Amino acid sequence: PRMETNPCFTSHGKWEIGTKDGRKLVGSAQARSRGIFLEHGSILLENDQLKILDYLPEGISPKLMEVLRDNLSNGIASLREFRPGLTPEEMEEALHCSFSSALGADLERFPHEGLHGSRLRELVKDCMNDL
């Protein structure tokens, strides 16, 4: 269960992927509404989650900060722990191949830099027309 001292990526959902020692490796969230399905997933190459503590408001008790630091350090795993040197490009390629294989089609690639403004509106319109 999620608590004040248990940041999102350190709490585990039923369908998320963890390590044998109980750390979270892949986070996933879904939203479904009126025939639309949105999936958000997080796969960490490196565990740099401690940086989030720099953005918390002043006045947080040292005890709470220590619990947060412990959860962020010890509750999360990263892919590079298991495959040192893994690049974002290698991960992108592996995901593309896996999704294409699972869906039985070579998926079209969209660079994330181009997914905004008019291009994003065009893609959303195309998806809505397919429903």
GROMACS .gro file of C-alpha atoms in nm:
model
  131
    1PRO     CA    1   0.000   0.000   0.000
    2ARG     CA    2   0.107   0.354  -0.069
    3MET     CA    3   0.193   0.574   0.229
    4GLU     CA    4   0.339   0.921   0.278
    5THR     CA    5   0.686   0.770   0.315
    6ASN     CA    6   0.643   0.523   0.030
    7PRO     CA    7   0.698   0.711  -0.300
    8CYS     CA    8   0.503   0.585  -0.601
    9PHE     CA    9   0.782   0.390  -0.767
   10THR     CA   10   0.855   0.198  -0.446
   11SER     CA   11   0.500   0.070  -0.399
   12HIS     CA   12   0.403  -0.240  -0.594
   13GLY     CA   13   0.090  -0.307  -0.794
   14LYS     CA   14  -0.041  -0.651  -0.880
   15TRP     CA   15   0.085  -0.651  -1.240
   16GLU     CA   16   0.414  -0.469  -1.195
   17ILE     CA   17   0.751  -0.638  -1.230
   18GLY     CA   18   0.979  -0.677  -0.931
   19THR     CA   19   1.305  -0.848  -0.846
   20LYS     CA   20   1.348  -1.159  -0.634
   21ASP     CA   21   1.447  -0.943  -0.338
   22GLY     CA   22   1.122  -0.742  -0.362
   23ARG     CA   23   1.241  -0.427  -0.537
   24LYS     CA   24   1.031  -0.270  -0.813
   25LEU     CA   25   1.184  -0.293  -1.162
   26VAL     CA   26   0.896  -0.188  -1.390
   27GLY     CA   27   0.612   0.043  -1.291
   28SER     CA   28   0.283   0.055  -1.475
   29ALA     CA   29  -0.035   0.261  -1.458
   30GLN     CA   30  -0.350   0.245  -1.666
   31ALA     CA   31  -0.649   0.464  -1.731
   32ARG     CA   32  -0.957   0.350  -1.923
   33SER     CA   33  -1.249   0.565  -2.025
   34ARG     CA   34  -1.509   0.555  -2.307
   35GLY     CA   35  -1.320   0.300  -2.513
   36ILE     CA   36  -0.983   0.476  -2.469
   37PHE     CA   37  -0.697   0.292  -2.305
   38LEU     CA   38  -0.388   0.478  -2.178
   39GLU     CA   39  -0.089   0.285  -2.049
   40HIS     CA   40   0.199   0.456  -1.874
   41GLY     CA   41   0.503   0.253  -1.789
   42SER     CA   42   0.836   0.328  -1.627
   43ILE     CA   43   1.149   0.123  -1.666
   44LEU     CA   44   1.454   0.269  -1.496
   45LEU     CA   45   1.793   0.235  -1.658
   46GLU     CA   46   1.953   0.389  -1.347
   47ASN     CA   47   1.813   0.448  -1.001
   48ASP     CA   48   1.852   0.821  -0.962
   49GLN     CA   49   1.528   0.854  -0.766
   50LEU     CA   50   1.707   1.018  -0.472
   51LYS     CA   51   1.715   1.340  -0.677
   52ILE     CA   52   1.343   1.383  -0.607
   53LEU     CA   53   1.428   1.460  -0.244
   54ASP     CA   54   1.592   1.785  -0.360
   55TYR     CA   55   1.249   1.912  -0.466
   56LEU     CA   56   1.060   1.849  -0.145
   57PRO     CA   57   0.953   2.154   0.056
   58GLU     CA   58   1.166   2.277   0.343
   59GLY     CA   59   1.073   2.172   0.693
   60ILE     CA   60   1.039   1.796   0.636
   61SER     CA   61   1.158   1.612   0.944
   62PRO     CA   62   1.496   1.443   0.927
   63LYS     CA   63   1.330   1.113   1.027
   64LEU     CA   64   1.086   1.131   0.733
   65MET     CA   65   1.370   1.222   0.495
   66GLU     CA   66   1.565   0.918   0.614
   67VAL     CA   67   1.267   0.687   0.556
   68LEU     CA   68   1.215   0.835   0.208
   69ARG     CA   69   1.587   0.801   0.130
   70ASP     CA   70   1.581   0.437   0.244
   71ASN     CA   71   1.270   0.354   0.038
   72LEU     CA   72   1.410   0.521  -0.273
   73SER     CA   73   1.751   0.356  -0.234
   74ASN     CA   74   1.643   0.007  -0.135
   75GLY     CA   75   1.297  -0.037  -0.288
   76ILE     CA   76   1.387   0.023  -0.651
   77ALA     CA   77   1.593  -0.175  -0.902
   78SER     CA   78   1.732  -0.056  -1.234
   79LEU     CA   79   1.807  -0.244  -1.555
   80ARG     CA   80   2.175  -0.154  -1.547
   81GLU     CA   81   2.212  -0.350  -1.225
   82PHE     CA   82   2.138  -0.660  -1.432
   83ARG     CA   83   2.288  -0.545  -1.761
   84PRO     CA   84   2.563  -0.285  -1.705
   85GLY     CA   85   2.616  -0.050  -1.997
   86LEU     CA   86   2.265  -0.092  -2.138
   87THR     CA   87   2.191   0.212  -2.356
   88PRO     CA   88   1.855   0.384  -2.405
   89GLU     CA   89   1.876   0.295  -2.775
   90GLU     CA   90   1.920  -0.077  -2.697
   91MET     CA   91   1.624  -0.064  -2.462
   92GLU     CA   92   1.411   0.119  -2.720
   93GLU     CA   93   1.498  -0.142  -2.983
   94ALA     CA   94   1.420  -0.431  -2.747
   95LEU     CA   95   1.082  -0.281  -2.659
   96HIS     CA   96   0.999  -0.214  -3.024
   97CYS     CA   97   1.086  -0.571  -3.123
   98SER     CA   98   0.892  -0.720  -2.830
   99PHE     CA   99   0.576  -0.517  -2.890
  100SER     CA  100   0.593  -0.577  -3.266
  101SER     CA  101   0.631  -0.950  -3.208
  102ALA     CA  102   0.347  -0.965  -2.954
  103LEU     CA  103   0.115  -0.774  -3.189
  104GLY     CA  104   0.224  -0.957  -3.503
  105ALA     CA  105   0.312  -0.639  -3.692
  106ASP     CA  106   0.610  -0.410  -3.730
  107LEU     CA  107   0.501  -0.106  -3.532
  108GLU     CA  108   0.560   0.239  -3.672
  109ARG     CA  109   0.824   0.438  -3.485
  110PHE     CA  110   0.748   0.789  -3.363
  111PRO     CA  111   1.039   0.988  -3.217
  112HIS     CA  112   0.918   1.128  -2.885
  113GLU     CA  113   1.051   1.472  -2.980
  114GLY     CA  114   0.786   1.487  -3.252
  115LEU     CA  115   0.492   1.389  -3.033
  116HIS     CA  116   0.356   1.733  -2.950
  117GLY     CA  117   0.144   2.006  -3.101
  118SER     CA  118  -0.015   1.940  -3.437
  119ARG     CA  119   0.153   1.597  -3.481
  120LEU     CA  120   0.013   1.475  -3.150
  121ARG     CA  121  -0.335   1.608  -3.234
  122GLU     CA  122  -0.315   1.428  -3.571
  123LEU     CA  123  -0.224   1.097  -3.405
  124VAL     CA  124  -0.502   1.133  -3.148
  125LYS     CA  125  -0.754   1.209  -3.427
  126ASP     CA  126  -0.638   0.903  -3.622
  127CYS     CA  127  -0.675   0.684  -3.312
  128MET     CA  128  -1.024   0.820  -3.242
  129ASN     CA  129  -1.127   0.749  -3.602
  130ASP     CA  130  -1.011   0.388  -3.564
  131LEU     CA  131  -1.245   0.328  -3.266
   0.00000   0.00000   0.00000
